Coordinates of C-alpha atoms and ligand atoms in Angstrom, one line a residue:
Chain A
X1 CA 39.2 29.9 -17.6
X2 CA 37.7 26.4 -17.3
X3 CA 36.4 24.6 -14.7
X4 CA 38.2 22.2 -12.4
X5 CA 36.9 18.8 -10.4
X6 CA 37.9 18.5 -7.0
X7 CA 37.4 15.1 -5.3
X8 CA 36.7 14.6 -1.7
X9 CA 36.4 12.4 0.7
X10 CA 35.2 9.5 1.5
X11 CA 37.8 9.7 4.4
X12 CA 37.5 13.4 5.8
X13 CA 36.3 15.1 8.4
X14 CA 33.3 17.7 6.3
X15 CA 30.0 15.5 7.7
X16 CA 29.6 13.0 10.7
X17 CA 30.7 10.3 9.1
X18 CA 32.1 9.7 5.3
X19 CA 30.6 10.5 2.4
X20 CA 32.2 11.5 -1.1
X21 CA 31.5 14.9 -2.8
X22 CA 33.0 15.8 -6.0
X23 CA 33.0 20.0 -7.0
X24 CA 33.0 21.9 -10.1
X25 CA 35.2 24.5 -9.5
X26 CA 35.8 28.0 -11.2
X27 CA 38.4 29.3 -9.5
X28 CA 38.2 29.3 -6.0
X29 CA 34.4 29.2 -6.6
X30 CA 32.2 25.9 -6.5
X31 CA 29.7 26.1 -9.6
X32 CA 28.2 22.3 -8.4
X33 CA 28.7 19.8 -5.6
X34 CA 28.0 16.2 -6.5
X35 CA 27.2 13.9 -3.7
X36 CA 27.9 10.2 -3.8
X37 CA 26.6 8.5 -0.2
X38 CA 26.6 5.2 1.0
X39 CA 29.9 4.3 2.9
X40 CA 28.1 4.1 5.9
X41 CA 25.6 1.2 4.8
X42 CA 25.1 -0.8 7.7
X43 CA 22.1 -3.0 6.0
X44 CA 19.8 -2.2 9.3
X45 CA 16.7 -3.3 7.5
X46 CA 18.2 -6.1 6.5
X47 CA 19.6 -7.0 9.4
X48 CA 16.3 -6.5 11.6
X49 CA 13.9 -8.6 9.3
X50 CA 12.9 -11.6 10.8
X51 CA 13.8 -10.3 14.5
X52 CA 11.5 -9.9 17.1
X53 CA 10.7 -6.2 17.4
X54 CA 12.4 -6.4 20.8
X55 CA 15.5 -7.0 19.2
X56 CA 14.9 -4.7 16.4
X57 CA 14.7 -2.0 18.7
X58 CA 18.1 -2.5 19.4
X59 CA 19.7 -2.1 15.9
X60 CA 17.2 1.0 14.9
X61 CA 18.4 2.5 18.1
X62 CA 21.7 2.8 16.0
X63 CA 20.4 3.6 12.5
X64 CA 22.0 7.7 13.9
X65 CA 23.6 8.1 17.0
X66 CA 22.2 12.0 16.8
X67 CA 18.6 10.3 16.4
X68 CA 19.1 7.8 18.6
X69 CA 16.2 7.8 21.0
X70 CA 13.7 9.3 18.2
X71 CA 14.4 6.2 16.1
X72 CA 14.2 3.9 19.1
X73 CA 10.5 6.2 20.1
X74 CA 9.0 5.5 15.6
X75 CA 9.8 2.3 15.6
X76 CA 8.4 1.5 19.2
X77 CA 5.3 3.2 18.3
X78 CA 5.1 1.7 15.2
X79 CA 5.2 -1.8 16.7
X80 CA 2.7 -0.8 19.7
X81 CA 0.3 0.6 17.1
X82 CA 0.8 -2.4 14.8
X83 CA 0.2 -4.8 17.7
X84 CA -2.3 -3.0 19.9
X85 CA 0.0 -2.5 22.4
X86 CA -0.9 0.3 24.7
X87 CA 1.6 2.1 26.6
X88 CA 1.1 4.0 30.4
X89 CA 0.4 7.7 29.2
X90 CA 3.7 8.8 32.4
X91 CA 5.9 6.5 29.9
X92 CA 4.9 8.0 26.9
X93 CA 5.1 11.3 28.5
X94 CA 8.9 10.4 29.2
X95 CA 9.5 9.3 26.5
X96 CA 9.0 12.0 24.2
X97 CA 11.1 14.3 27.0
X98 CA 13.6 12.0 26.3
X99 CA 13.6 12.8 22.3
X100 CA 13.8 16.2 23.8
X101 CA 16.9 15.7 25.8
X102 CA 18.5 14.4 22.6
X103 CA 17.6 17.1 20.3
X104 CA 19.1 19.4 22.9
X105 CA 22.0 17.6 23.4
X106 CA 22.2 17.4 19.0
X107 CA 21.6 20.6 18.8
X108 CA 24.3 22.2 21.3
X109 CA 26.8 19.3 19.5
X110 CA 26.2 21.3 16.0
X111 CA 26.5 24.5 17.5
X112 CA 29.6 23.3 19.1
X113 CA 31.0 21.3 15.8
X114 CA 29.8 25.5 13.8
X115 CA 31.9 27.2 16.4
X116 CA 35.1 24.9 16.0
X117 CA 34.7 25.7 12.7
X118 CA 34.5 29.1 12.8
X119 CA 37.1 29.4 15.3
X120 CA 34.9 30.3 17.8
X121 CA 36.9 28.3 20.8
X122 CA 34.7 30.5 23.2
X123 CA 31.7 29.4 21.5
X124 CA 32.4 25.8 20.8
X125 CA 33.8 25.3 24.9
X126 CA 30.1 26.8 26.1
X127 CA 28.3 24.4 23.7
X128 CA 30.4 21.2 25.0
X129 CA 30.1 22.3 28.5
X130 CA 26.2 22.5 28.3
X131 CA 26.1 19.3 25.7
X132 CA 28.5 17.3 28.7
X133 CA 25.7 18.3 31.5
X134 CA 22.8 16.5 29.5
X135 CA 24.9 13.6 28.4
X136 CA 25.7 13.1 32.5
X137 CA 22.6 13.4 33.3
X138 CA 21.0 11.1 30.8
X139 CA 24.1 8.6 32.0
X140 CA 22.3 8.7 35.4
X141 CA 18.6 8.6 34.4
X142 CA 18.5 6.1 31.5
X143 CA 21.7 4.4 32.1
X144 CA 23.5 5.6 28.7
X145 CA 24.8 8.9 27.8
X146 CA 23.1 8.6 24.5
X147 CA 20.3 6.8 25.4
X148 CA 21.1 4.1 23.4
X149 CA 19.1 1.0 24.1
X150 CA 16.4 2.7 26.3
X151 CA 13.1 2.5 24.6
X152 CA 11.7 -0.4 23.8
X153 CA 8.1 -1.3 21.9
X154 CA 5.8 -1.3 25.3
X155 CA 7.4 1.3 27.1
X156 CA 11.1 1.6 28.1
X157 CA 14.1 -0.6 27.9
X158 CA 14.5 -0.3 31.4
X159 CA 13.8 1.0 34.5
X160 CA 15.1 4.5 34.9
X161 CA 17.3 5.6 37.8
X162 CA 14.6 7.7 40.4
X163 CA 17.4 10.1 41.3
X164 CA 18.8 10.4 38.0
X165 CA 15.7 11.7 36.8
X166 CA 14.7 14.0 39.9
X167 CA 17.8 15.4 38.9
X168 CA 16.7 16.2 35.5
X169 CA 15.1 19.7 35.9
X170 CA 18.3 21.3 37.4
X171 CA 19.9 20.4 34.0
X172 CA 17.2 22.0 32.6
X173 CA 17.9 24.9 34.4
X174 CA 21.5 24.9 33.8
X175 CA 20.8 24.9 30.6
X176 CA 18.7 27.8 30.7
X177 CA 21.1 29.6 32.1
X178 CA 23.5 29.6 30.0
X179 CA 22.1 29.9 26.9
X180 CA 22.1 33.6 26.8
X181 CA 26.0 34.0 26.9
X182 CA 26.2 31.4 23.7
X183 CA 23.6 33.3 22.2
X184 CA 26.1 36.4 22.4
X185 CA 28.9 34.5 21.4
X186 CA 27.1 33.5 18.5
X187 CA 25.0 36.0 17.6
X188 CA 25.5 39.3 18.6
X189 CA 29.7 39.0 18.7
X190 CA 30.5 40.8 16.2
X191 CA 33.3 38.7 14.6
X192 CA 31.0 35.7 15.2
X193 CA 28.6 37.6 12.8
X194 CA 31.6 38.2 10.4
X195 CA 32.8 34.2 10.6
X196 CA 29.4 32.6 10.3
X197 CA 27.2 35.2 7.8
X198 CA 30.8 35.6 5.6
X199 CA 30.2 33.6 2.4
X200 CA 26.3 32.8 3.3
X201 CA 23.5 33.8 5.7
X202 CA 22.8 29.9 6.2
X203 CA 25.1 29.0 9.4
X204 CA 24.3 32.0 10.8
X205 CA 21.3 31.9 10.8
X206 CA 20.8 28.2 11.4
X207 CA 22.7 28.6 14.5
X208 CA 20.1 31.2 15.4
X209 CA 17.4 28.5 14.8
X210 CA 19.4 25.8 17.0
X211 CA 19.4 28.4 20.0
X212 CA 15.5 29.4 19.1
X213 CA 14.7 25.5 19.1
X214 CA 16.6 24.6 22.5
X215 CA 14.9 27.0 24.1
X216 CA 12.1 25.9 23.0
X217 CA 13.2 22.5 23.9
X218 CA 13.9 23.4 27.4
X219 CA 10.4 24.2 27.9
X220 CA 8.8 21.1 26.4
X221 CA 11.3 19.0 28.1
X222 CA 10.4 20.3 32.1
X223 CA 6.6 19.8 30.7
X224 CA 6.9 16.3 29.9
X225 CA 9.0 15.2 32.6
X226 CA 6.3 16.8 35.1
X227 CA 3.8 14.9 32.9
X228 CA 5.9 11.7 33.6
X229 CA 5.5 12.1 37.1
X230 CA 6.8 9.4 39.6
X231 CA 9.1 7.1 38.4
X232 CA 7.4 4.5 40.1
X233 CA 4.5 4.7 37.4
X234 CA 6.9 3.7 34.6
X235 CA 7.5 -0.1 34.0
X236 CA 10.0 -1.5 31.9
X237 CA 8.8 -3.8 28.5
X238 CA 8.9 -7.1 29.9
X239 CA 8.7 -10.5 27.5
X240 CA 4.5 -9.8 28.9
X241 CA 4.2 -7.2 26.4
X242 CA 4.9 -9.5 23.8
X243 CA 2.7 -8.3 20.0
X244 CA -0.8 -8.9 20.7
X245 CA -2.0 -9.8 17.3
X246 CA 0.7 -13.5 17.5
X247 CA -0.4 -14.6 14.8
X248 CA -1.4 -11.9 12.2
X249 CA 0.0 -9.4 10.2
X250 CA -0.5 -5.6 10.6
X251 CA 1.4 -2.5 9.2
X252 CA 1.8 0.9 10.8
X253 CA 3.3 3.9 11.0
X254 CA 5.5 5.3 13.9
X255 CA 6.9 8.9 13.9
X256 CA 8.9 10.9 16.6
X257 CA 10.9 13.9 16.3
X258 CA 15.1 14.5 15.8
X259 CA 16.8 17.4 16.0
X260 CA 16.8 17.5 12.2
X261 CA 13.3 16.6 11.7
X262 CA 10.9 14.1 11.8
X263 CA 11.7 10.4 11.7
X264 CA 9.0 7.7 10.5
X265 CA 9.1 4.0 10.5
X266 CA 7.0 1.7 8.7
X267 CA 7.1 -1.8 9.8
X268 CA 4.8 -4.7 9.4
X269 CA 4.7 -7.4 11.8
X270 CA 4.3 -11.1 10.6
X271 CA 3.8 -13.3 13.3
X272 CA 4.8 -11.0 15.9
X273 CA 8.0 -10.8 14.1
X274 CA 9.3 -7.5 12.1
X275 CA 8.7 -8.7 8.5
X276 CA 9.3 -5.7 6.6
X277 CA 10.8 -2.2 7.7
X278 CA 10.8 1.3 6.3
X279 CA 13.1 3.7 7.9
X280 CA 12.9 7.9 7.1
X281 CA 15.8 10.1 8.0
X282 CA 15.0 13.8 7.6
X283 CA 18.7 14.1 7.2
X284 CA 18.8 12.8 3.8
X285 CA 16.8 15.4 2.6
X286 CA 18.9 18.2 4.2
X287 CA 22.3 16.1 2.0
X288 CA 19.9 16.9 -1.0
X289 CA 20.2 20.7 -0.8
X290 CA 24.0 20.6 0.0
X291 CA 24.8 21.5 -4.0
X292 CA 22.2 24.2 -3.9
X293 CA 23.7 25.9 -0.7
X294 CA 27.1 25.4 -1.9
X295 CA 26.5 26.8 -5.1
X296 CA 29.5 30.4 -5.4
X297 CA 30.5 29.3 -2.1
X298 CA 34.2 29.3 -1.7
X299 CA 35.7 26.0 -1.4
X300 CA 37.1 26.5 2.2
X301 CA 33.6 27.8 3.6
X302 CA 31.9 24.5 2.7
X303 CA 33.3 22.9 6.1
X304 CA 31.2 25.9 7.7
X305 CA 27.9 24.9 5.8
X306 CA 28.3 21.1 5.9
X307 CA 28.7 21.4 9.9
X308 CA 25.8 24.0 10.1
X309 CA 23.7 21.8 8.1
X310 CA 24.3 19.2 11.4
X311 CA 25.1 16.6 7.9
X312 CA 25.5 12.7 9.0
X313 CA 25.6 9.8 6.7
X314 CA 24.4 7.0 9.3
X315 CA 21.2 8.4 9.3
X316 CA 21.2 8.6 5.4
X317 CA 22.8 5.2 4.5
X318 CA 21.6 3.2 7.7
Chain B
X1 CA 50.1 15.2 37.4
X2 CA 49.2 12.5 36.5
X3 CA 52.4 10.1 34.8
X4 CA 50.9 10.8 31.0
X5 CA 50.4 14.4 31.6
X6 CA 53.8 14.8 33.2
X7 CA 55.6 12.7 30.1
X8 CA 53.6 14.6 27.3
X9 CA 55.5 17.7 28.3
X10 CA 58.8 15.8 28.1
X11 CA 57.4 14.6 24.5
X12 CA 56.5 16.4 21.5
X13 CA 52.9 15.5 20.8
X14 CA 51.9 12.7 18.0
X15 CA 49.7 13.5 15.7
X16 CA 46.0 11.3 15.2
X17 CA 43.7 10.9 12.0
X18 CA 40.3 10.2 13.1
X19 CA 38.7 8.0 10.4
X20 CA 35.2 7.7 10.9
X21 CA 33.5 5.0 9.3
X22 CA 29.9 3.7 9.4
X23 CA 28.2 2.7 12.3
X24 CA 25.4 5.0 14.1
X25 CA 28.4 7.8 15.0
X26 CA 28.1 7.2 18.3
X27 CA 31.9 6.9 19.1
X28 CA 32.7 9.7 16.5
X29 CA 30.1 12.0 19.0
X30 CA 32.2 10.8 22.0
X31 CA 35.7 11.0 20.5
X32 CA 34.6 15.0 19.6
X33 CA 33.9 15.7 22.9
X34 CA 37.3 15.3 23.8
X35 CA 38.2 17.8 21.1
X36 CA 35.7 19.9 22.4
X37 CA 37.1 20.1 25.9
X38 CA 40.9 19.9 24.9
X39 CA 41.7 17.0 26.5
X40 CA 43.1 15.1 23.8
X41 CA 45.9 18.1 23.5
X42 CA 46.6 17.8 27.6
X43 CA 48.1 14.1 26.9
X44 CA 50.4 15.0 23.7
X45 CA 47.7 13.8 20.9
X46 CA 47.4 16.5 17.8
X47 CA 44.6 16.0 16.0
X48 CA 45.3 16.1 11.8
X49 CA 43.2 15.3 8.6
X50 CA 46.2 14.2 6.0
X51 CA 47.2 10.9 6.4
X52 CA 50.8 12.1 6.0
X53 CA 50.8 14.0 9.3
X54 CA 49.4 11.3 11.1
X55 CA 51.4 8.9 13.7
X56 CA 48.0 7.4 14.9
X57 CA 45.0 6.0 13.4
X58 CA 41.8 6.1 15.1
X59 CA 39.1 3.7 13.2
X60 CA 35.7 4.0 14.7
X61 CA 32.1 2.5 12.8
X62 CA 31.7 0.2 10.4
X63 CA 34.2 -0.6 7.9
X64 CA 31.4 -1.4 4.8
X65 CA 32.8 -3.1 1.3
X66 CA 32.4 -0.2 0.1
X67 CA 35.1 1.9 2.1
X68 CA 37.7 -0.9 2.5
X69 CA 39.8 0.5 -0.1
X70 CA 39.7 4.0 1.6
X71 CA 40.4 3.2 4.6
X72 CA 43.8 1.0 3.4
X73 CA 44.6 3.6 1.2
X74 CA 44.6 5.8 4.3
X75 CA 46.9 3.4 6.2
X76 CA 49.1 3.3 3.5
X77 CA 49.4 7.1 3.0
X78 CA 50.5 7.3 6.7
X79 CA 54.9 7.1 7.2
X80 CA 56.0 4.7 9.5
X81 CA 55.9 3.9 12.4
X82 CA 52.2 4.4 12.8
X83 CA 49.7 2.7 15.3
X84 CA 45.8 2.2 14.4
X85 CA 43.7 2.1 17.3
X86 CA 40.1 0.8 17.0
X87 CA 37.3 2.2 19.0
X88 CA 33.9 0.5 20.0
X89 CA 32.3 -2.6 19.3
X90 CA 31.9 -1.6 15.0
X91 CA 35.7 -1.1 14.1
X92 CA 36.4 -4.3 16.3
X93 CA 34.3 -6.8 14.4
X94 CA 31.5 -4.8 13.1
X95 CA 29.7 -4.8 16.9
X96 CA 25.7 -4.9 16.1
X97 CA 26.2 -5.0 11.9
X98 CA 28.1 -7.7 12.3
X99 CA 25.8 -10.2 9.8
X100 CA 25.2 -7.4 7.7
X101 CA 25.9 -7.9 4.2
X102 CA 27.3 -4.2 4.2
X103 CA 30.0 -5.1 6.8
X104 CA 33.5 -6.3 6.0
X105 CA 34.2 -7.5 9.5
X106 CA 36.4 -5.7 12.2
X107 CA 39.8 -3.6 11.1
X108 CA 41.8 -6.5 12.5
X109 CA 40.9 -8.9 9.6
X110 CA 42.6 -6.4 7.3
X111 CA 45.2 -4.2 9.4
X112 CA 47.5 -4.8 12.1
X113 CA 45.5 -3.2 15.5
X114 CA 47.6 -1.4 18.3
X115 CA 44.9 -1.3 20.6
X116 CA 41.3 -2.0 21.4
X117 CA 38.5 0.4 22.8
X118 CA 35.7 -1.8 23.9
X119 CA 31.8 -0.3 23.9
X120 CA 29.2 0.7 22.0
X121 CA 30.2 3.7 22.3
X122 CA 32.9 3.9 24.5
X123 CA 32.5 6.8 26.8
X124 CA 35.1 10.0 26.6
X125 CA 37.1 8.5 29.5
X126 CA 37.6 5.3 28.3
X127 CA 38.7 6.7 24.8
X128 CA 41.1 8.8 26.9
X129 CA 42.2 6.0 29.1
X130 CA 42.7 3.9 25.9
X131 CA 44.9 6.1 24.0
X132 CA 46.8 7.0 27.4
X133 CA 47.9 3.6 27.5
X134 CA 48.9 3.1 24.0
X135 CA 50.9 6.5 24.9
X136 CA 52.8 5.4 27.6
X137 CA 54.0 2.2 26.1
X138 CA 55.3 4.2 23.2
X139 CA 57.1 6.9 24.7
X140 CA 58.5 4.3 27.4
X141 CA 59.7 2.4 24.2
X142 CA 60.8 4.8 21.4
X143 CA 61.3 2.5 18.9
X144 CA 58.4 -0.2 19.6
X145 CA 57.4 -1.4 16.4
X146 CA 53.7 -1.6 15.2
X147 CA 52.6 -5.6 15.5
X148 CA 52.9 -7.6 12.5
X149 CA 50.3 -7.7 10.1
X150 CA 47.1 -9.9 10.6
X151 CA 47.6 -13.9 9.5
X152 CA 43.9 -14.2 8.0
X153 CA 43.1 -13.0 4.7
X154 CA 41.3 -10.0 3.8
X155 CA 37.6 -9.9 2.2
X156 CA 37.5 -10.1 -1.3
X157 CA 36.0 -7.1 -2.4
X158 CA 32.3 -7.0 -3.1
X159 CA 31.3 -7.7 -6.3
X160 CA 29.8 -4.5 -6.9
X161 CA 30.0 -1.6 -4.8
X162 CA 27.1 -0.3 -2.7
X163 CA 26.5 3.2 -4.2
X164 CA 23.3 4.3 -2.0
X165 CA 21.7 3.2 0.4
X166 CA 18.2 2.8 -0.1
X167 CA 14.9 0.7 0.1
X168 CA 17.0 -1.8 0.5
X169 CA 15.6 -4.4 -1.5
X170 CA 19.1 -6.8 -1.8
X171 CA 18.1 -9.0 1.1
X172 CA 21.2 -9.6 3.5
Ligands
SF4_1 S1 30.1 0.8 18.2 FE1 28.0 1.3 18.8 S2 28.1 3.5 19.2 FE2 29.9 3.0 18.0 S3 29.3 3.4 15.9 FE3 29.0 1.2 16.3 S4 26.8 1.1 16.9 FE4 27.4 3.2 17.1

């Protein structure tokens, strides 16, 4: 029998965000996915040449709401580096706890988005829970639950809340304990084996990464924020931090981490002002190996993989 | 109990398509965590992914040029009556795109809007609240019609659409 073409999207729920995929099918298999992205092109670069890198910061910050803080963290360091701006080693210290806090908070959302999925309502109501208790407490340190508009090139945004952050490490904790029940519902239960390893190994055992990493995470986060120390070190980027080199041009790189990778930004300053921007989404690459993965899946497990590949297209259309 | 609560038993529940646009996702994250923690369900609001099935259209992001025509083909799918809710500052008038070259304006320049989420994103509660008010006005007015359709005049449709995003080398 021959093949068949299935269209779908742009409109539908498979990624964060739309995106248009058009399969091959033979039978109920899918022989090729075809990927046509895009319907999430904002024009950020556009729209942040000529601004001053302080107001920059503020649309990069929204490039991907699940990169939030790392792409507010390259492009801040990109600017600080291009303008020899130096930044108090406590702020830099929380701010890369603060990419940590996001990653966890990314990562528990994809295990929770995998789980809903799968049917796992156990699962996916553990992973909200725990995502819920970092978003709060980020609400209460940095003043936004995503941590939207927090960074900015010279330090932070703003000043953090003292309590909010002395209450940071009994999140942590929380966290750690209770990973190990949605590790079991995950990974060990055996119908959570069955649902997530059925058609492929990859959610499975991607899932298994996820937990692996925010454990990780957990660690390096109560490091950092004991590195940060007292909140009274950290100043807020005033209009005094303004770009050192005025008057010149420089280019530089700035890089921080996501939960799906590592995020750069090239940006050189003209006159103090952003000139020219180059933005890197590790997610775009992880799109790129959709038609691979999907390759003699069946066509109603690709929901599973898309979700366990933690797919957006903000990050890849910014 | 509160009053919704209370009436969403009396009611069977409507049905809501969640079209996610552009935008960073921020309000997509927050509008899953009420599906996460089944609070959408506990005011009479059923999630559903065909057009067809849907009373209620959430917009939320950026409607680009490029997904206009999906989005009112989506609107058109849906039977009436039907309500379209926008949430946060992108499906109201493009919030921080808003100059983009990309961005076709807010939903309200090309569909009639039932109500109006403010924030960038808005949090859980205030998507809740939102669609709690929209809610009671309906089921305290069973046949309240959707408002008219908008007086200006859509976009024309971009001259060629924007298949990938990229280095981004148009200007804009
Ligand atoms: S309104 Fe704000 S949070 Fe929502 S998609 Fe747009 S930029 Fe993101």
């Amino acid at each position: 029998m021959g093949a068949f073409q299935l269209g779908i999207g742009p409109v539908q729920a498979l990624a964060c965000g739309p995106a248009q995929l058009r399969l091959t099918v033979d039978g109920e298999r899918i022989r090729r996915l075809e990927l046509l992205l895009g319907h999430a092109h904002r024009g950020v670069v556009g729209l942040a040449r000529g601004r001053d890198p302080q107001a920059a910061a503020v649309l990069v910050g929204r490039i991907d709401a699940r990169a939030a803080v790392a792409h507010q963290c390259a492009f801040a360091r990109a600017v600080e580096a291009a303008s020899a701006l130096a930044v108090p080693p406590g702020t830099e210290a929380l701010r890369r706890a603060m990419t940590e806090l996001e990653q966890l908070a990314v990562h528990l959302h994809h295990l929770g988005r995998v789980s809903r999925c799968a049917g796992l309502h156990g699962a996916a109501g553990r992973a909200a829970l725990l995502r819920e208790a970092v978003l709060v407490a980020c609400a209460e340190a940095f003043g936004h639950r995503l941590m939207l508009d927090a960074v900015a090139p010279g330090g932070l945004a703003r000043l953090p809340d003292p309590a909010g952050l002395a209450a940071l490490p009994a999140v942590l904790d929380r966290l750690r304990n209770g990973l190990p029940a949605l590790r079991r519902a995950l990974l060990d239960d055996p119908a959570a084996v069955r649902r997530l390893g059925g058609g492929t190994p990859e959610p499975w055992t991607r899932c298994r990464t996820r937990l692996e990493r925010i454990g990780h995470g957990l660690g390096l986060a109560r490091g950092l924020l004991a590195e940060a120390g007292e909140p009274v070190a950290i100043r807020p980027a005033s209009a005094s931090t303004a770009p050192a080199k005025e008057t010149g041009t420089a280019e530089e790189i700035g890089t921080a981490e996501s939960a799906g990778g590592t995020v750069w930004h090239w940006v050189r300053l003209e006159a103090g002002l952003v000139a020219a921007l180059h933005v890197h989404d590790p997610v775009l690459p992880a799109w790129s190996m959709l038609d691979e993965l999907a390759r003699g899946l069946a066509v109603e497990e690709l929901p599973l993989l898309c979700a366990s590949l933690g797919l957006s297209s903000s990050g890849a259309d910014q | 109990m509160s009053g919704t609560a209370a009436r969403a038993r009396r009611h069977p529940p409507l049905s809501m398509l969640h079209l996610q646009g552009g935008g960073c996702g921020g309000c997509g994250l927050e509008i899953e965590a009420l599906l996460a923690d089944g609070r959408l369900d506990a005011v009479g609001l059923l999630l559903v992914e065909a057009p067809r099935h849907a009373d209620l259209l959430l917009v939320s992001g950026t409607v680009g040029r490029n997904l206009l025509d999906a989005v009112l083909a989506t609107w058109t799918a849906m039977a009436e009556p039907k309500w379209l809710v926008a949430a946060g500052a992108c499906a109201l008038d493009g919030g921080p795109f808003r100059d983009g070259y990309a961005v076709s304006g807010g939903i309200d320049q090309h569909l009639p809007v039932s109500l109006v989420i403010p924030g960038c994103p808005p949090t859980p509660d205030a998507v809740l609240a939102g669609l709690r008010l929209l809610l009671d006005a309906l089921r305290a007015t069973p046949d309240l019609s959707p408002p008219p359709p908008p007086a200006r005049p859509a976009l024309p449709p971009a001259a060629l659409p924007h298949r990938r995003a990229g280095g981004d080398s148009s200007g804009g």
